[in-house]
mmCIF file of C-alpha atoms in Angstrom:
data_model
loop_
_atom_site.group_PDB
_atom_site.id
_atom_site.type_symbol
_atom_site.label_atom_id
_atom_site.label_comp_id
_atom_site.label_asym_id
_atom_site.label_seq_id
_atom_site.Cartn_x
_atom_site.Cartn_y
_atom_site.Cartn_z
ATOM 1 C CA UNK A 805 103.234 -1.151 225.357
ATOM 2 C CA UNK A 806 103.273 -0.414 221.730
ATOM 3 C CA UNK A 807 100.792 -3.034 220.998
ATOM 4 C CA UNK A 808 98.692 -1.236 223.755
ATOM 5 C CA UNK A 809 99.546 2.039 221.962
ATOM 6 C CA UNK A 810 98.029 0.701 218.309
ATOM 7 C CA UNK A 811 95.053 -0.894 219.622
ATOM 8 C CA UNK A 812 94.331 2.288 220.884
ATOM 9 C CA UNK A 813 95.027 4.309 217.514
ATOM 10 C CA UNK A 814 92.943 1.028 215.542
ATOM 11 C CA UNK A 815 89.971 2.030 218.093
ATOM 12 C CA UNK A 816 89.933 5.438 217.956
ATOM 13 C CA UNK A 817 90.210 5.339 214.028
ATOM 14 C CA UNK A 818 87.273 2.653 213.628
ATOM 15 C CA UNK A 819 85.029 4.888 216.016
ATOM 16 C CA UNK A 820 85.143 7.788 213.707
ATOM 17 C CA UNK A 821 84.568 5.830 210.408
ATOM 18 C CA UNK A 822 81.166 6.606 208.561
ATOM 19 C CA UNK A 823 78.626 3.887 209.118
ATOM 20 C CA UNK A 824 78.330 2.005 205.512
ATOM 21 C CA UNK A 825 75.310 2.705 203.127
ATOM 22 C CA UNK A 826 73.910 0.496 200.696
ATOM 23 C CA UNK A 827 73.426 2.875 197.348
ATOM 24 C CA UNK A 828 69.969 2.369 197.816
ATOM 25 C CA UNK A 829 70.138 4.070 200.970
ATOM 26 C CA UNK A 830 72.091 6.892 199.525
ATOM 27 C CA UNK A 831 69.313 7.494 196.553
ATOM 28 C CA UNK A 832 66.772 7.683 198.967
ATOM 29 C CA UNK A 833 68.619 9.872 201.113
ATOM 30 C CA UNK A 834 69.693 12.338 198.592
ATOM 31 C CA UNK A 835 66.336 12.270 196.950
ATOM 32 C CA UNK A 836 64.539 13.008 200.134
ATOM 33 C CA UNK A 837 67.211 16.250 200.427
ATOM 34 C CA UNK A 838 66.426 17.307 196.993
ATOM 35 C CA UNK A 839 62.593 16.889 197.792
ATOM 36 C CA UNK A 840 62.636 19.311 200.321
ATOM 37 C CA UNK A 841 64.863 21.788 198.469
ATOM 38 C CA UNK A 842 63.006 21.962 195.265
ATOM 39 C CA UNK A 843 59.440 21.958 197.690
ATOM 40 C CA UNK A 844 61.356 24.781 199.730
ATOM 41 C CA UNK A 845 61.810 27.039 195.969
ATOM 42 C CA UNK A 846 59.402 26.176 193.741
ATOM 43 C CA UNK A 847 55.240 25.510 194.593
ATOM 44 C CA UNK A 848 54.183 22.597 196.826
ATOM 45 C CA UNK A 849 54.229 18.919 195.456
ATOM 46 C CA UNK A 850 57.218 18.789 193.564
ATOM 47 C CA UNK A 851 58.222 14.914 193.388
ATOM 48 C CA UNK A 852 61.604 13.284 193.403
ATOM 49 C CA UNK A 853 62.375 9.432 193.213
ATOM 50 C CA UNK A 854 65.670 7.358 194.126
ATOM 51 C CA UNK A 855 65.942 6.435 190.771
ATOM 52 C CA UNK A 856 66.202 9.969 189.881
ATOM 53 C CA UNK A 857 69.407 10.360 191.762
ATOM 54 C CA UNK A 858 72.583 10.774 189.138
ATOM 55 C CA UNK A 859 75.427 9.680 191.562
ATOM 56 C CA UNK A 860 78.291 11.775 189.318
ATOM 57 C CA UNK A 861 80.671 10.781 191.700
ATOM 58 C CA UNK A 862 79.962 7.738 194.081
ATOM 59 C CA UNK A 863 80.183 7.855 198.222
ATOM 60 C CA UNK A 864 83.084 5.081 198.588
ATOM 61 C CA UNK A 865 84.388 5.192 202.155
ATOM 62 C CA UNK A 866 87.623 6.697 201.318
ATOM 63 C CA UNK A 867 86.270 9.984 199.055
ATOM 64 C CA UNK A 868 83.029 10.604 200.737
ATOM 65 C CA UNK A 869 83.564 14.057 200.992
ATOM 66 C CA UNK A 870 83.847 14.202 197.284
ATOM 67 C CA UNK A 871 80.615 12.545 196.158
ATOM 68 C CA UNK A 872 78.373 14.309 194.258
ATOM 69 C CA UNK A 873 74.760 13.726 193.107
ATOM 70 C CA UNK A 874 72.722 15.423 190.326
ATOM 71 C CA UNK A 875 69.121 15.493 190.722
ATOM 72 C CA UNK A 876 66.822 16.717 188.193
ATOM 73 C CA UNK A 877 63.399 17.664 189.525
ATOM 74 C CA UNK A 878 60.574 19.317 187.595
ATOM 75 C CA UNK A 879 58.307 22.445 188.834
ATOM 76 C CA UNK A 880 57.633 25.964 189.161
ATOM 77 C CA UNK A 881 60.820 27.846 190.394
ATOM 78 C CA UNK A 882 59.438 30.643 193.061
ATOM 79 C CA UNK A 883 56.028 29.506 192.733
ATOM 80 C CA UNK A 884 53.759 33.064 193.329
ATOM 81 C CA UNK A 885 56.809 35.126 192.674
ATOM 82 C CA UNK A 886 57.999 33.000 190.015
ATOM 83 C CA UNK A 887 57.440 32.403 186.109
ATOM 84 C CA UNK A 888 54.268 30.421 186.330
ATOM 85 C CA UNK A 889 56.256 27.522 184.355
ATOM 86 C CA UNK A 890 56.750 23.792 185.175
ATOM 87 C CA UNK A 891 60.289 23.095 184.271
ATOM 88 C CA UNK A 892 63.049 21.109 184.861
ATOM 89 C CA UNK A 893 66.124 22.150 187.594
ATOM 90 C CA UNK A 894 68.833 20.174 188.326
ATOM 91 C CA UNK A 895 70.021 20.390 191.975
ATOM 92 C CA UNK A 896 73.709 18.964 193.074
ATOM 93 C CA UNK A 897 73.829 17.191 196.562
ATOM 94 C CA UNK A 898 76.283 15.881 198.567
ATOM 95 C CA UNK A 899 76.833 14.165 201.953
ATOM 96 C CA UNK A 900 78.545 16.244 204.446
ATOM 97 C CA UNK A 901 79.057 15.018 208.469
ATOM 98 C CA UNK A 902 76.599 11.601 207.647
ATOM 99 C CA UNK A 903 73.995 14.227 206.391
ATOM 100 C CA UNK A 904 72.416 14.351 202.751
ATOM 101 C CA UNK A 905 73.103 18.161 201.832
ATOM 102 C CA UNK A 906 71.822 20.110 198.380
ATOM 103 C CA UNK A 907 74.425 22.745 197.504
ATOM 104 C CA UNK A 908 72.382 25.322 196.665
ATOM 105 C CA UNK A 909 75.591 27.648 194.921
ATOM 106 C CA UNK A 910 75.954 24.368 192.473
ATOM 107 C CA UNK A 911 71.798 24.118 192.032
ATOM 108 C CA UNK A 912 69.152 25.882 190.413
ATOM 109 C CA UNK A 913 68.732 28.659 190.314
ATOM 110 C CA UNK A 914 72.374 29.837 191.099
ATOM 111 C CA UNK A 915 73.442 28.231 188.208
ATOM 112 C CA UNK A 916 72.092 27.603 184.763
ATOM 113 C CA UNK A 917 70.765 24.370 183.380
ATOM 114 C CA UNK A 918 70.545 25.432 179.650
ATOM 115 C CA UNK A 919 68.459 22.847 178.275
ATOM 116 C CA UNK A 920 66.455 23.474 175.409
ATOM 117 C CA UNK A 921 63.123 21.605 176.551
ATOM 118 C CA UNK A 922 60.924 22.627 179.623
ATOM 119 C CA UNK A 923 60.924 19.302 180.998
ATOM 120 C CA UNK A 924 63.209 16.690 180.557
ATOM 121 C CA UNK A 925 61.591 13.236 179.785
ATOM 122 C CA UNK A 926 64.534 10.874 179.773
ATOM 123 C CA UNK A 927 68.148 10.805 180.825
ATOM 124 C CA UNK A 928 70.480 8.509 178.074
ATOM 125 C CA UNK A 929 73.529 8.541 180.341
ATOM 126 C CA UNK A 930 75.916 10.686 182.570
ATOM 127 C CA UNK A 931 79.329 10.896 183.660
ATOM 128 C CA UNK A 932 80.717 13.125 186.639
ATOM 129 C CA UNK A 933 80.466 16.492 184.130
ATOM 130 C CA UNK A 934 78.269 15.485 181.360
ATOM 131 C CA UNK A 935 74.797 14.863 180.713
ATOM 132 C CA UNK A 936 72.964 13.162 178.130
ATOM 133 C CA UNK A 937 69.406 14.060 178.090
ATOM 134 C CA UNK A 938 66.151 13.616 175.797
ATOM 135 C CA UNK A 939 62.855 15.862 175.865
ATOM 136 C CA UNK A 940 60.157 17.788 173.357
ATOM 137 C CA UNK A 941 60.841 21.020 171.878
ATOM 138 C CA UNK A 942 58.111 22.537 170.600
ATOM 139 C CA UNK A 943 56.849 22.019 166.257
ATOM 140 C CA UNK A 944 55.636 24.804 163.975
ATOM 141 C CA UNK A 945 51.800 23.176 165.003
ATOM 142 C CA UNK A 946 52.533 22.784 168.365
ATOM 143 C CA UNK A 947 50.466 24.499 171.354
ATOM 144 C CA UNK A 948 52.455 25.967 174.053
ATOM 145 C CA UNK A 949 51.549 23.104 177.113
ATOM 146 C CA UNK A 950 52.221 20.411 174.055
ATOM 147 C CA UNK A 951 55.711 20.410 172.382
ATOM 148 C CA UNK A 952 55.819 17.218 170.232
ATOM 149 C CA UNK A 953 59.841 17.271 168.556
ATOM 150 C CA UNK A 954 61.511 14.647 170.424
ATOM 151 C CA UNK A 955 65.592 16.210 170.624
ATOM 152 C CA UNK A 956 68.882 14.763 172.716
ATOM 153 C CA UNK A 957 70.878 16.684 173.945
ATOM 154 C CA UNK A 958 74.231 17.202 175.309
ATOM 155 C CA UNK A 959 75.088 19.125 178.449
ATOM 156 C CA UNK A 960 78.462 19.632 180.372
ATOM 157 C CA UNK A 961 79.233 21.565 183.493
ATOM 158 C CA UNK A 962 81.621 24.504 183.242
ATOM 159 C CA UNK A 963 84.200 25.822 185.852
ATOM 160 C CA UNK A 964 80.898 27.955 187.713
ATOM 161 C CA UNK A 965 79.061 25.040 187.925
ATOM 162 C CA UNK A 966 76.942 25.593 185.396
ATOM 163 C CA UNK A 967 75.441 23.305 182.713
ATOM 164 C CA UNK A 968 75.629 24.380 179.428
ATOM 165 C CA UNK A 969 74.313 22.619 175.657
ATOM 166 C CA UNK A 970 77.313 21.648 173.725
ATOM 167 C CA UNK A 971 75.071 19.488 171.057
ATOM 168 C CA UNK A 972 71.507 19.091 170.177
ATOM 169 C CA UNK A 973 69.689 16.467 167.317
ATOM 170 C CA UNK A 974 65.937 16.113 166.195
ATOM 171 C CA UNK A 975 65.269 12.245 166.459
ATOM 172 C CA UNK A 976 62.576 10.785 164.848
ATOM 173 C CA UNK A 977 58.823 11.719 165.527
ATOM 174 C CA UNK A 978 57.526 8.839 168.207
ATOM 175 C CA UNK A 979 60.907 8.500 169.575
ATOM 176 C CA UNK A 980 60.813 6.728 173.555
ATOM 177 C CA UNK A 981 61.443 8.912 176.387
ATOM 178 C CA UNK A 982 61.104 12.089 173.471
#
């Protein structure tokens, strides 16, 4: 009977367990969820890749309702009603019941994403709070459409969510992904 009794329990238990997902499944899955987001706020056609996907904390079977994804996507926030400028937004995802989900209360344009280029060219590294991130700011020549000072820069989520510049450096002119 009690054998009975925890073959029952094992079955029960193994029919509710998530299904498993190859991280390349997960990418494509969360980038598809931003996709629609950032097309749902900002003008038609904005673009966003797997390898986009920042996985600041991983889906592993026994914390999947903790995982969290940063996305940062590039366009014009509100489109008609909006500013008129291409930029970069970061959006936070997660996956909730199987489903990819953004949150929009941790995404732009609830909260901020202070960086101090309009688009972000190149992401150094991340952790779960932190990101390291290179773009152009614009030179004392410069045209507006063409900033060509390539900067790194340091942001860090606060308690609200959002992320704010703790550091930024000039690298040299003709610097990769700057």
């Amino acid at each position: 009977m009690k054998t009975a009794a925890l073959i029952c329990i094992f079955l029960s238990a193994s029919a509710h367990a998530a299904p498993e997902r190859s991280n390349d499944e997960i990418k494509r899955g969360v980038a598809d969820a931003v996709r629609r987001y950032a097309n749902a706020i900002a003008c038609p056609g904005v673009k966003v890749r797997p390898d986009d996907v920042l996985a600041l904390t991983p889906f592993e079977d026994d914390y999947r309702r903790l995982s969290r994804y940063a996305v940062l996507w590039t366009g014009d926030m509100g489109c008609n009603g909006g500013s008129g400028i291409v930029a970069s937004h970061v959006a936070i995802a997660t996956i909730n019941n199987g489903k990819y989900v953004v949150d929009p209360r941790q995404s732009s344009p609830v909260v901020e994403f202070e960086a101090p280029v309009r688009v972000v060219k190149r992401v150094v590294s991340y952790t779960d709070e932190t990101l390291i991130l290179q773009g152009n700011v614009h030179g004392p020549q410069d045209t507006q459409n063409n900033p060509t000072v390539p900067v790194r820069f340091t942001l860090k989520v606060d308690e609200k969510g959002n992320w704010k510049m703790l550091e930024k450096r000039v690298l040299p002119l003709g610097t990769i992904g700057g």
